[in-house]
mmCIF file of C-alpha atoms and ligand atoms in Angstrom:
data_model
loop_
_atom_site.group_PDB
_atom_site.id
_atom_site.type_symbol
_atom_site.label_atom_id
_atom_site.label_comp_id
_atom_site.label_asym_id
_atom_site.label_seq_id
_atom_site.Cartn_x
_atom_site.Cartn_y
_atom_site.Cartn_z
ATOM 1 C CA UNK A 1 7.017 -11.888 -41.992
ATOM 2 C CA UNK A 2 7.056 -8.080 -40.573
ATOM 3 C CA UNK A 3 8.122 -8.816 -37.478
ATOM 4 C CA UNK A 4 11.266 -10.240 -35.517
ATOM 5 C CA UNK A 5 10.802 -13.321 -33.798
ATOM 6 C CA UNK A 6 12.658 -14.653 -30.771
ATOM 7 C CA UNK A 7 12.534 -18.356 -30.470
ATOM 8 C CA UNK A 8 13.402 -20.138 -27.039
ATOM 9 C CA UNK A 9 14.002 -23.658 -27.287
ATOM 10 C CA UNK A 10 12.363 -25.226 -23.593
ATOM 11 C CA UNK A 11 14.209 -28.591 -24.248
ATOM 12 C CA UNK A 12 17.618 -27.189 -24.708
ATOM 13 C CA UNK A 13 16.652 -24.853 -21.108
ATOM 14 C CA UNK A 14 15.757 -28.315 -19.775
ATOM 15 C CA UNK A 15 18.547 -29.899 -21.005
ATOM 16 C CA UNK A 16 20.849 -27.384 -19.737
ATOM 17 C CA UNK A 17 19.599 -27.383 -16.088
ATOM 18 C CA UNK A 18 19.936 -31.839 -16.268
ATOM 19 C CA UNK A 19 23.143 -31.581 -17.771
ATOM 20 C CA UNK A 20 24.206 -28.641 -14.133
ATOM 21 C CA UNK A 21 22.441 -30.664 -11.725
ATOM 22 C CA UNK A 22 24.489 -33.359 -13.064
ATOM 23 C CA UNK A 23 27.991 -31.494 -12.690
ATOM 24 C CA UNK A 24 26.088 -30.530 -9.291
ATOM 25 C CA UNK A 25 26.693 -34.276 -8.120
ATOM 26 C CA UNK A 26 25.338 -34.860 -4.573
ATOM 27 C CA UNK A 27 23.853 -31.323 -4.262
ATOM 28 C CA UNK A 28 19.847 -30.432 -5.485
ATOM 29 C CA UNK A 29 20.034 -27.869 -8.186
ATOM 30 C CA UNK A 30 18.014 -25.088 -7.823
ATOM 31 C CA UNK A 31 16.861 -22.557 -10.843
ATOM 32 C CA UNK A 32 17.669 -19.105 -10.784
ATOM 33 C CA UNK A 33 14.653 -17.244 -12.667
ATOM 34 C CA UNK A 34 15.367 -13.890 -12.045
ATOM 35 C CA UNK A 35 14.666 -10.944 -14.487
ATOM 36 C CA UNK A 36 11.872 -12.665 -16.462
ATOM 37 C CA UNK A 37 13.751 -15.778 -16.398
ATOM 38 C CA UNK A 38 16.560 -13.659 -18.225
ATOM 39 C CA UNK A 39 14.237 -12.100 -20.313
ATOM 40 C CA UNK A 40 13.123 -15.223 -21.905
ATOM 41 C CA UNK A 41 9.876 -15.437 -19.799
ATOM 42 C CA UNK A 42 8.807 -16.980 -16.527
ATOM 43 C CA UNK A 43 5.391 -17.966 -17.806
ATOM 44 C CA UNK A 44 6.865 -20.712 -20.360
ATOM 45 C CA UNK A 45 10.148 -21.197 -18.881
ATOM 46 C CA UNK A 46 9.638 -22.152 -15.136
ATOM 47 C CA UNK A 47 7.070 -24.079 -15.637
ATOM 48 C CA UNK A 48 9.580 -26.255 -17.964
ATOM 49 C CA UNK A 49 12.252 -26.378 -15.414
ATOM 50 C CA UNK A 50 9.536 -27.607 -12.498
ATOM 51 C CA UNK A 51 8.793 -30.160 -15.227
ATOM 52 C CA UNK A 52 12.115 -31.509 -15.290
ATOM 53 C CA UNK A 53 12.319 -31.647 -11.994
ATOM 54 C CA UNK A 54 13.297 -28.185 -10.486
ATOM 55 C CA UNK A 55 12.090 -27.911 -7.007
ATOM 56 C CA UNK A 56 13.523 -24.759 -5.931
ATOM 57 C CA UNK A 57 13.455 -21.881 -7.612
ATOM 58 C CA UNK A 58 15.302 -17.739 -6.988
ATOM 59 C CA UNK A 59 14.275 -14.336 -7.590
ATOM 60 C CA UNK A 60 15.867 -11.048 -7.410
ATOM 61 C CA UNK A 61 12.944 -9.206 -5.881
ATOM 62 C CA UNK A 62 9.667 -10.421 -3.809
ATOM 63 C CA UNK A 63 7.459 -8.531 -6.713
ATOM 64 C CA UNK A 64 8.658 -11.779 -9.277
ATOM 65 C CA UNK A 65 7.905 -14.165 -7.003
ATOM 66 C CA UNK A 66 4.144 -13.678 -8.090
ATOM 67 C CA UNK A 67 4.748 -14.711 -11.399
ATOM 68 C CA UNK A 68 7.097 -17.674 -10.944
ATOM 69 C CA UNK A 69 4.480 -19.081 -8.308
ATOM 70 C CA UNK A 70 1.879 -18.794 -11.006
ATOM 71 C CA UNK A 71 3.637 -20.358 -13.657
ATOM 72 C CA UNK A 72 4.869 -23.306 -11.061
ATOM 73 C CA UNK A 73 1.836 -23.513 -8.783
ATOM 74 C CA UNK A 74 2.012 -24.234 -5.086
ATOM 75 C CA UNK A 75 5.054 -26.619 -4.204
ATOM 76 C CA UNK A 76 7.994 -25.561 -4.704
ATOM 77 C CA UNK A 77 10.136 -23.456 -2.977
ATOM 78 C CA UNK A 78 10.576 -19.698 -4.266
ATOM 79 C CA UNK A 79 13.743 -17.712 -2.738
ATOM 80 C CA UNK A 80 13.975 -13.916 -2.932
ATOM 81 C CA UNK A 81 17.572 -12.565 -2.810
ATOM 82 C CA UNK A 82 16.812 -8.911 -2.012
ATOM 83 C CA UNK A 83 15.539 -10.389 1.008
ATOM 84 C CA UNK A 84 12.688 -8.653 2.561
ATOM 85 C CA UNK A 85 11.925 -5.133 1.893
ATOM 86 C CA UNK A 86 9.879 -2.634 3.710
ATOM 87 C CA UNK A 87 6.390 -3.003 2.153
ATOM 88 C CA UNK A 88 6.432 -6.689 0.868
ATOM 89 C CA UNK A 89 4.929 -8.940 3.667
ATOM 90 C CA UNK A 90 1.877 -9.072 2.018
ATOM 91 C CA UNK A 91 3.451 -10.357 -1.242
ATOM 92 C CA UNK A 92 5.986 -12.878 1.103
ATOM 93 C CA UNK A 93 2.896 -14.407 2.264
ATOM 94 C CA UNK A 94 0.266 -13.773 -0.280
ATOM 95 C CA UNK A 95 2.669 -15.940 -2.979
ATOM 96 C CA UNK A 96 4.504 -18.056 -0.267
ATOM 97 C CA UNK A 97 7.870 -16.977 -0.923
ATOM 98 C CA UNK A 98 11.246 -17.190 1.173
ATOM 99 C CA UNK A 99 13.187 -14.133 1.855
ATOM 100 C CA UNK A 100 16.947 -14.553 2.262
ATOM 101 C CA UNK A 101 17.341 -12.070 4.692
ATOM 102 C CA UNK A 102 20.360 -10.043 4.106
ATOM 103 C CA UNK A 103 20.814 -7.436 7.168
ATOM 104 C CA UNK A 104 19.887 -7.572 11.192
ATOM 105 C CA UNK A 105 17.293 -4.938 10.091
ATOM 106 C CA UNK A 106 15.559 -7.477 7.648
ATOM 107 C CA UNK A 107 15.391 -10.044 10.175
ATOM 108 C CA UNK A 108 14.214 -7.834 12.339
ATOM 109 C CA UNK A 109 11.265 -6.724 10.209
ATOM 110 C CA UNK A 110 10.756 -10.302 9.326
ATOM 111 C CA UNK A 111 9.862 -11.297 12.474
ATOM 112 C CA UNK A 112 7.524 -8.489 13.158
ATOM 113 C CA UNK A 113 5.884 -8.369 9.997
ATOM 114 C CA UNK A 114 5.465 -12.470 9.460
ATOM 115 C CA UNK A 115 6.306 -14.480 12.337
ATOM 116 C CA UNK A 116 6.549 -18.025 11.525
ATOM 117 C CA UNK A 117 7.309 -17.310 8.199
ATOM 118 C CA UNK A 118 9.835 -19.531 6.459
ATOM 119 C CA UNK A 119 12.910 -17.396 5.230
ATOM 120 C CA UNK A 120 17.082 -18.086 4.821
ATOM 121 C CA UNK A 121 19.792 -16.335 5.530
ATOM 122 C CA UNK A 122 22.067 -14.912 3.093
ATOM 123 C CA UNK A 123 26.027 -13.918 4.369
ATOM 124 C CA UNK A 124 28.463 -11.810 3.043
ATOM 125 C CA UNK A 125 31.423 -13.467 2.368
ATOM 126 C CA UNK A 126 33.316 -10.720 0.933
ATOM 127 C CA UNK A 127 31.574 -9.355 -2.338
ATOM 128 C CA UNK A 128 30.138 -6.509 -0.629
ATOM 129 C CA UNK A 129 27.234 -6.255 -2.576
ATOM 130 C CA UNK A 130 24.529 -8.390 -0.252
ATOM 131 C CA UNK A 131 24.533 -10.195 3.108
ATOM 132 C CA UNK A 132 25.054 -10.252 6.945
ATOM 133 C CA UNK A 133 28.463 -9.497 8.269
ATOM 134 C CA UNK A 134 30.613 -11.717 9.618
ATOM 135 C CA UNK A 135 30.407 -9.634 13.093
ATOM 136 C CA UNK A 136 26.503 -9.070 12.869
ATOM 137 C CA UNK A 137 26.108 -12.816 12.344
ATOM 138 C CA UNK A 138 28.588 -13.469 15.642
ATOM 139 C CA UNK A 139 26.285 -11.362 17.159
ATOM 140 C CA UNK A 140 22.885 -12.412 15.977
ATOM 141 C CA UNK A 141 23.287 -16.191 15.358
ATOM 142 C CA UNK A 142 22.102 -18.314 18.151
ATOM 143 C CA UNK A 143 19.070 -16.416 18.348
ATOM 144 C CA UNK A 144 18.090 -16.786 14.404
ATOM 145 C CA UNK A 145 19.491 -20.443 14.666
ATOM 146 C CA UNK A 146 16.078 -21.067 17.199
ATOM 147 C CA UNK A 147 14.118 -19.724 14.452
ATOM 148 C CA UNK A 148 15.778 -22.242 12.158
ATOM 149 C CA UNK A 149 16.169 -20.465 8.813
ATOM 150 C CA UNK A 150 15.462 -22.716 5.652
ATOM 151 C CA UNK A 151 18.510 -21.976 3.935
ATOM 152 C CA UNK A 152 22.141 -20.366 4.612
ATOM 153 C CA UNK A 153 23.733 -19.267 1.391
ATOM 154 C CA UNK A 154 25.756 -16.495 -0.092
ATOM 155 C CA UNK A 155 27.473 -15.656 -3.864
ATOM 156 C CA UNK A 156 31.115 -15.850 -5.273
ATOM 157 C CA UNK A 157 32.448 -12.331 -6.724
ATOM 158 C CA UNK A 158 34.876 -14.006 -9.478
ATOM 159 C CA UNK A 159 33.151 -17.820 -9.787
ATOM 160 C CA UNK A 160 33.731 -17.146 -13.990
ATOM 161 C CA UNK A 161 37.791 -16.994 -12.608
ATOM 162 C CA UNK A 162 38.397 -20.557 -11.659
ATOM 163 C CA UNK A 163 42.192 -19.375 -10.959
ATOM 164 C CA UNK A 164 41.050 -16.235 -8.669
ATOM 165 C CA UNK A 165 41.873 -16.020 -5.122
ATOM 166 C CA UNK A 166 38.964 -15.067 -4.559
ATOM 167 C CA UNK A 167 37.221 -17.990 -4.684
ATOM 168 C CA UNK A 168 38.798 -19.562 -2.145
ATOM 169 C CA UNK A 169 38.952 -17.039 0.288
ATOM 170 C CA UNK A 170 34.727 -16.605 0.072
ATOM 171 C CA UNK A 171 34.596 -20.153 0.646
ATOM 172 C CA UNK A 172 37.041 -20.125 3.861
ATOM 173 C CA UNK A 173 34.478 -17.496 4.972
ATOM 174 C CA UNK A 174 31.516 -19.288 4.311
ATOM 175 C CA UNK A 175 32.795 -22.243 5.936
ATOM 176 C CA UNK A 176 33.685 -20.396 9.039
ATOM 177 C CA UNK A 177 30.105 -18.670 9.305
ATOM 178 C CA UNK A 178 27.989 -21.705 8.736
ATOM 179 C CA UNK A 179 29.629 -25.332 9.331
ATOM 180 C CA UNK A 180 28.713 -26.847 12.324
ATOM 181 C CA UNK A 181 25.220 -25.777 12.030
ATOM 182 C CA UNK A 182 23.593 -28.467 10.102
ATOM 183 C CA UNK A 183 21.456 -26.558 8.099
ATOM 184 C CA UNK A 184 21.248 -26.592 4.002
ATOM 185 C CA UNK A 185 23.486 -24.459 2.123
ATOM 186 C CA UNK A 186 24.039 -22.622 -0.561
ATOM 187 C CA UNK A 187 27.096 -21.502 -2.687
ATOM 188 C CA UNK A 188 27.263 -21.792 -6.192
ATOM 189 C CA UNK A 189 25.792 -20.143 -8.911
ATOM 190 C CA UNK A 190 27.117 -21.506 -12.761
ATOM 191 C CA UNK A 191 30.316 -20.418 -12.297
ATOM 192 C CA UNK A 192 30.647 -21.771 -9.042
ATOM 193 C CA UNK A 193 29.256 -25.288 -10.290
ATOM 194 C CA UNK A 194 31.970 -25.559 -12.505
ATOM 195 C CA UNK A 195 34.587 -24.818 -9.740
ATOM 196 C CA UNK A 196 34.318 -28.155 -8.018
ATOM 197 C CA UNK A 197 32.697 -30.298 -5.409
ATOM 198 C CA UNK A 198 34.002 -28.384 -2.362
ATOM 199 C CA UNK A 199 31.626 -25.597 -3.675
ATOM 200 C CA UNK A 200 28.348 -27.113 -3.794
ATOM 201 C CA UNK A 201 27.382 -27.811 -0.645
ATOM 202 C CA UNK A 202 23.560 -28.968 -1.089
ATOM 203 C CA UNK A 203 21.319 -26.755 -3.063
ATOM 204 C CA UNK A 204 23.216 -24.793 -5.936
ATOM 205 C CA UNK A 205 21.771 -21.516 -8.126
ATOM 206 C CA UNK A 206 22.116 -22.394 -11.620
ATOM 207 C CA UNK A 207 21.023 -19.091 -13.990
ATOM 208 C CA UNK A 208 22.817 -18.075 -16.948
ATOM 209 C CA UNK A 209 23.825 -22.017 -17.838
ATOM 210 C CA UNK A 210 20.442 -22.951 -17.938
ATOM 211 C CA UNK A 211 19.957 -19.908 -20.703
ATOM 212 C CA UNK A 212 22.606 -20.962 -22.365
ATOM 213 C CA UNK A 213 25.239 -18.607 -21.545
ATOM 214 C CA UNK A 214 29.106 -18.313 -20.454
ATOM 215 C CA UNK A 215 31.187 -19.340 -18.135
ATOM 216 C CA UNK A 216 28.825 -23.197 -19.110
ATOM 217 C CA UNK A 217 31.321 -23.681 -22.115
ATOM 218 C CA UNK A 218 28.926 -26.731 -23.083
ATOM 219 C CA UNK A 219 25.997 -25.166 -22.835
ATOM 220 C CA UNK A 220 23.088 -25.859 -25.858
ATOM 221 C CA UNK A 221 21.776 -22.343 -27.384
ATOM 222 C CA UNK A 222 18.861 -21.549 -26.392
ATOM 223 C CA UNK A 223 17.630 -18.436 -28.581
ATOM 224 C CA UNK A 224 17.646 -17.929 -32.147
ATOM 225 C CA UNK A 225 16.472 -14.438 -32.928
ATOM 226 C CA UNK A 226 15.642 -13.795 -36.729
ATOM 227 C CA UNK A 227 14.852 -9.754 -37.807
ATOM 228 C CA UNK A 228 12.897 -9.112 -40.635
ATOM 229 C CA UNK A 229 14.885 -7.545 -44.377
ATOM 230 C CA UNK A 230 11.922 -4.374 -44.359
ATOM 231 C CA UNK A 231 14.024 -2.561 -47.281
ATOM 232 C CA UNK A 232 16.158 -3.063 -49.205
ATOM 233 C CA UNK A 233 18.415 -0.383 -51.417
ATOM 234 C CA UNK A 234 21.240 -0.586 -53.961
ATOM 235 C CA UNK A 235 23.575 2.222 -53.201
ATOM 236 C CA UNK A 236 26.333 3.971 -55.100
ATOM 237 C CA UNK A 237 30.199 4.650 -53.696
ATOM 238 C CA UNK A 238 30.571 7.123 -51.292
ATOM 239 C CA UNK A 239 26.736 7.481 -50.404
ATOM 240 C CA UNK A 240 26.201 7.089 -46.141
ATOM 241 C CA UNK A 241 23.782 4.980 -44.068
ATOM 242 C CA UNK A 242 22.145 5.692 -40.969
ATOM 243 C CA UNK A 243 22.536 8.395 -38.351
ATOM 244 C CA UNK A 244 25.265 10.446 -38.727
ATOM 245 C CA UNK A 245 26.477 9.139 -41.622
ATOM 246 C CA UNK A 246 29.038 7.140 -39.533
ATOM 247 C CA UNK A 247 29.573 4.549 -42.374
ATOM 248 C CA UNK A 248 30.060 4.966 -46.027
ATOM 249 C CA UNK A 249 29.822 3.136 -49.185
ATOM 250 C CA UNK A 250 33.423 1.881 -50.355
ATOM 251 C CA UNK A 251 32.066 0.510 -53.407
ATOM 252 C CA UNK A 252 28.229 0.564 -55.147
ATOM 253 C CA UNK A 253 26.688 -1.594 -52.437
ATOM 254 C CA UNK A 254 23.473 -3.434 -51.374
ATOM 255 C CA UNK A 255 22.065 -2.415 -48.331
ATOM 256 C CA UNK A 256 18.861 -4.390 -46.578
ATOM 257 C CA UNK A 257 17.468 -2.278 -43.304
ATOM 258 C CA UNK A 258 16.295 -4.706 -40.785
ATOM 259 C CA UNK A 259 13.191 -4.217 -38.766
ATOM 260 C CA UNK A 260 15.079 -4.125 -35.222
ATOM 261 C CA UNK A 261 17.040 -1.874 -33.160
ATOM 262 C CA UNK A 262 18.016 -0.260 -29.570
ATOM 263 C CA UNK A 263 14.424 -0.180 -28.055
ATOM 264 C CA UNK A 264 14.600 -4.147 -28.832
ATOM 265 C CA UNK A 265 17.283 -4.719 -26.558
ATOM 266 C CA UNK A 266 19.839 -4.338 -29.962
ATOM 267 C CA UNK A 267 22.333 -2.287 -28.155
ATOM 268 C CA UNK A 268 23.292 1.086 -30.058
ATOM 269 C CA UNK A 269 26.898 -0.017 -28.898
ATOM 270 C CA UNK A 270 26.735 -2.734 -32.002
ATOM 271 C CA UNK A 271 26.834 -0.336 -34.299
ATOM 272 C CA UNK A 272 29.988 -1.053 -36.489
ATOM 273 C CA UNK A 273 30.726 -4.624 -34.918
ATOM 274 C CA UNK A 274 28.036 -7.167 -34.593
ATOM 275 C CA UNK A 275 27.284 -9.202 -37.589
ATOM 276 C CA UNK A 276 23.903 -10.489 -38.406
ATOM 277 C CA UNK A 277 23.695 -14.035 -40.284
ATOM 278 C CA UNK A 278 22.100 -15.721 -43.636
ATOM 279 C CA UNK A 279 22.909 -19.498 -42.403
ATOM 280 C CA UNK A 280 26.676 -19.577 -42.431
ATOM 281 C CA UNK A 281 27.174 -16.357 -44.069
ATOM 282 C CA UNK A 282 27.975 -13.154 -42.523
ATOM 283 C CA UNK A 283 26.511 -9.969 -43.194
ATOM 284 C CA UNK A 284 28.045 -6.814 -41.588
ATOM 285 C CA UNK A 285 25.906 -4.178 -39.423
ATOM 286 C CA UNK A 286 26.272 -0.613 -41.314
ATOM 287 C CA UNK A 287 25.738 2.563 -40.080
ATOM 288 C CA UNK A 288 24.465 3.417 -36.651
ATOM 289 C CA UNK A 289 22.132 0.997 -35.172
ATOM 290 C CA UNK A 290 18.698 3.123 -34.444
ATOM 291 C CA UNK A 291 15.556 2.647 -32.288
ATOM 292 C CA UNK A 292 13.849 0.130 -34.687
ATOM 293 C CA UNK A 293 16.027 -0.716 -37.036
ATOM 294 C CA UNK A 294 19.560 -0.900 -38.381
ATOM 295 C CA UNK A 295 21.409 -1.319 -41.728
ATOM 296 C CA UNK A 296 23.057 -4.010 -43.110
ATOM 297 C CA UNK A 297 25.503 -4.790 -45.824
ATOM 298 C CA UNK A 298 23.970 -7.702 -48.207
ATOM 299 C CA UNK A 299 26.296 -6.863 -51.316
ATOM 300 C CA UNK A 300 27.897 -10.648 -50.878
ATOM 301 C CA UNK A 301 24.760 -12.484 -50.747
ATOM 302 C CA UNK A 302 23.111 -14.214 -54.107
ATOM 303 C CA UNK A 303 20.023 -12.489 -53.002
ATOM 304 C CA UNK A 304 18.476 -10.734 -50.516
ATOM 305 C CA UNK A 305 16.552 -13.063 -48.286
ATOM 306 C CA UNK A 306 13.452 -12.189 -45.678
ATOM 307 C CA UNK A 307 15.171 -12.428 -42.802
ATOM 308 C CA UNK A 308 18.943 -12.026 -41.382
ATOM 309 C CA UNK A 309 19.501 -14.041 -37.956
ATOM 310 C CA UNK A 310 21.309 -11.925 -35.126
ATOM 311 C CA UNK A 311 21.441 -14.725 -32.883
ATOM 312 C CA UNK A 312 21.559 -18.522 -34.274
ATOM 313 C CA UNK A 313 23.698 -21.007 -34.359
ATOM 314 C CA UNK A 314 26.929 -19.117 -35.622
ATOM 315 C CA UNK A 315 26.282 -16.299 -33.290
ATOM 316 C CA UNK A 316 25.400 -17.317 -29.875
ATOM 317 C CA UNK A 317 24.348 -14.545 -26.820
ATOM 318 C CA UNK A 318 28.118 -14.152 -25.471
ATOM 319 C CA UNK A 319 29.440 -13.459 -29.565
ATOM 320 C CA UNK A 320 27.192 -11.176 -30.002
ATOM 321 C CA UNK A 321 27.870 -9.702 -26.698
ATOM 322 C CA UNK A 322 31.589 -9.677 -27.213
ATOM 323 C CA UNK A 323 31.091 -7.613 -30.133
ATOM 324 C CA UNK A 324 28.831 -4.780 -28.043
ATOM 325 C CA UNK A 325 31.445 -5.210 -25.267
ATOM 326 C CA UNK A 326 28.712 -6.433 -22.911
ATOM 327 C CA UNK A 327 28.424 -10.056 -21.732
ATOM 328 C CA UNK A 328 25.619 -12.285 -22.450
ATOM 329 C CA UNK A 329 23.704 -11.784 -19.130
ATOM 330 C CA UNK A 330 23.061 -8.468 -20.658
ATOM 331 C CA UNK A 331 21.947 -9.408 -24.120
ATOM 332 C CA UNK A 332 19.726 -11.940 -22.753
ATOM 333 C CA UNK A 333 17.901 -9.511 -19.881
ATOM 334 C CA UNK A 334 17.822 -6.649 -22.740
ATOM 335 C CA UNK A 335 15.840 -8.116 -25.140
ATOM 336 C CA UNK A 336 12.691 -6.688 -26.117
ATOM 337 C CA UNK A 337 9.334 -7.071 -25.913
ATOM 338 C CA UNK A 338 7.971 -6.228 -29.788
ATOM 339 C CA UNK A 339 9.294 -9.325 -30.973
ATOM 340 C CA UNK A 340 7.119 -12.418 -31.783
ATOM 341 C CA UNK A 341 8.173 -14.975 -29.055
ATOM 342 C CA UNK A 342 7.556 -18.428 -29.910
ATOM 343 C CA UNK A 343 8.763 -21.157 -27.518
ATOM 344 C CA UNK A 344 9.860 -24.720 -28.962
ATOM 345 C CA UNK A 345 10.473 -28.022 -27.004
ATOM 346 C CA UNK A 346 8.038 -27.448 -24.304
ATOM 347 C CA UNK A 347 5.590 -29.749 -22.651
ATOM 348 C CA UNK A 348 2.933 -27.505 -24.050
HETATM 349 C C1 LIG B 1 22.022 -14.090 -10.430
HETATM 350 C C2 LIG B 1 22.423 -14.888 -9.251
HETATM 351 C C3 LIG B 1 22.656 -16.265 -9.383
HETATM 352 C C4 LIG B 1 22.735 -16.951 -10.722
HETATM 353 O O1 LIG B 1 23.997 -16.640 -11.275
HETATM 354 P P1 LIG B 1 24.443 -17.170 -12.717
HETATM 355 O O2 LIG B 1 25.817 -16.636 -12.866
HETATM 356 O O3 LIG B 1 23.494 -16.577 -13.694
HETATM 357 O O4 LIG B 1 24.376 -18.641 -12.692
HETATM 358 C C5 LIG B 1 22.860 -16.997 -8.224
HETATM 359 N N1 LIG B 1 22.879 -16.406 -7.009
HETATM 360 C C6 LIG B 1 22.702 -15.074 -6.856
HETATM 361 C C7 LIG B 1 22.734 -14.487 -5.495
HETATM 362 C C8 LIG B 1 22.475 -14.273 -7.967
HETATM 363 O O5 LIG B 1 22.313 -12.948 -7.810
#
């Protein structure tokens, strides 16, 4: 076994998005699929969450909307949260996708480019990041109403804060912008799930829950990613490992070098802190982590076995992200494409 191998386990993605749509109570969940599904790949994974019942599925950008309405086939609903961009009405239609036009401009250019064609309307609510203005939408709405948009949603800044202001004071803002208008909405992504009823209104945007990541404290793991021992190398005290000799032997030591590293998504900011695992037993990262590979300190184990796990069972995507002072979003959307993906729990 040369190579690493990332397994994704489809039933525990499946699971994940049953058990949010359950916390969801009256409100549809929705599937946010994004960045290759966070990196864990559209082709396998939305079709699994259509399977289980998914209906209604987000993207960052119009370009992944081809793929996710490949893997899903014509049906459900695909939302695109950058809206529509200069350039992508061919795409919009060509893949039947729904922007959630995000600025007069866009609706503007929506109409021109694709009249008729379905699309939402996405608010800013204070986050500053994406979103008509309050104003703009004072301005704007009884005209767009006529048009009647599919879908009126926008995003919580601090949803993984249950205690932060903020929260509430989005929602007062969203409340003010669309009730009344008795058209679906949209608030809640994970984090705002878990905040409570008054936040779902009646589509919510599951993503990193269904992956298996933070703030979902009770979410199953859905990656196990095992890198291959390539070397292995008894070393005497004081000797160095790695780049810059950043780490040195305190005693004679036994030192496996593991066929992964930065360019597979392996962070170089791991280097001294994450751990990689033989079952229940630790093994600490040595020495700077490289491109493809990294060190590892296997004095303590019996022997030296074929592969160490970096993420498994005792070492889930937000531990290991701890440890690189990322979060698990970025673990998940960083890892690479050399290793050997194979998907378990799937229909197919
Ligand atoms: C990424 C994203 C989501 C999903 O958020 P998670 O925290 O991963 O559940 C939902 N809505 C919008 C607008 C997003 O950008």
């Amino acid at each position: 076994m040369a190579q690493a191998i990332l397994t994704v386990d489809l039933g525990a993605i499946t699971r994940n998005w049953q058990a949010l749509a359950g916390l969801s109570g009256r409100a549809e969940a929705g599937a946010v699929v994004k960045a290759d599904c966070y990196g864990l790949g559209t082709e396998r994974v939305a079709p699994a969450l259509a399977a289980a019942g998914a209906r209604r599925f987000f993207v960052a950008e119009a370009s992944e909307g081809i793929a996710v309405r490949r893997a899903v086939g014509p049906g459900p609903e695909i939302y695109v949260f950058a809206g529509h961009m200069a350039g992508d009405a061919s795409v919009i239609a060509g893949a039947d996708l729904i922007p959630l036009l995000n600025a007069p401009e866009q609706i503007a250019r929506h109409r021109a480019a694709l009249p008729g064609h379905a699309f939402g309307i996405q608010f800013d609510t204070g986050m500053n990041r994406l979103g008509i203005e309050e104003a703009d939408w004072r301005a704007l709405s009884s005209d767009i109403l006529s048009a009647n948009p599919r879908l009126l949603m926008s995003h919580l800044a601090c949803a993984d804060e249950p205690g932060h202001a903020m929260n509430a004071s989005q929602l007062a803002v969203f409340r003010r912008m669309t009730d009344g208008l008795g058209l679906p909405r949209s608030f809640a992504a994970t984090g705002g799930i878990l905040l409570g009823p008054e936040y779902h209104f009646d589509i919510t945007r599951p993503g990193i829950g269904l992956y298996g990541g933070d703030p979902f404290d009770s979410a199953e793991a859905v990656v196990r990613l095992s890198l291959p021992v390539i070397q292995t190398r008894t070393i005497p005290a004081g000797e160095t490992v790695g780049y810059g000799n950043s780490w040195t032997a305190p005693k004679p030591s036994r030192i496996a070098t593991l066929g992964a590293g930065y360019a597979d998504g392996l962070i170089r900011a791991m280097t001294g802190k994450a751990r990689v695992w033989h079952g229940s037993t630790p093994c600490p990262v040595v020495g700077r982590v490289s491109m493809d590979s990294m060190g590892v300190d296997v004095t303590h184990l019996p022997d030296t076995p074929g592969a160490l796990d970096i993420l498994c069972p005792a070492q889930g995507v937000d531990a290991l992200a701890t440890m690189a002072g990322t979060i698990g979003y970025e673990i998940l959307t960083s890892l690479g494409h050399r290793y050997r993906r194979d998907y378990t729990g799937g229909a197919r």
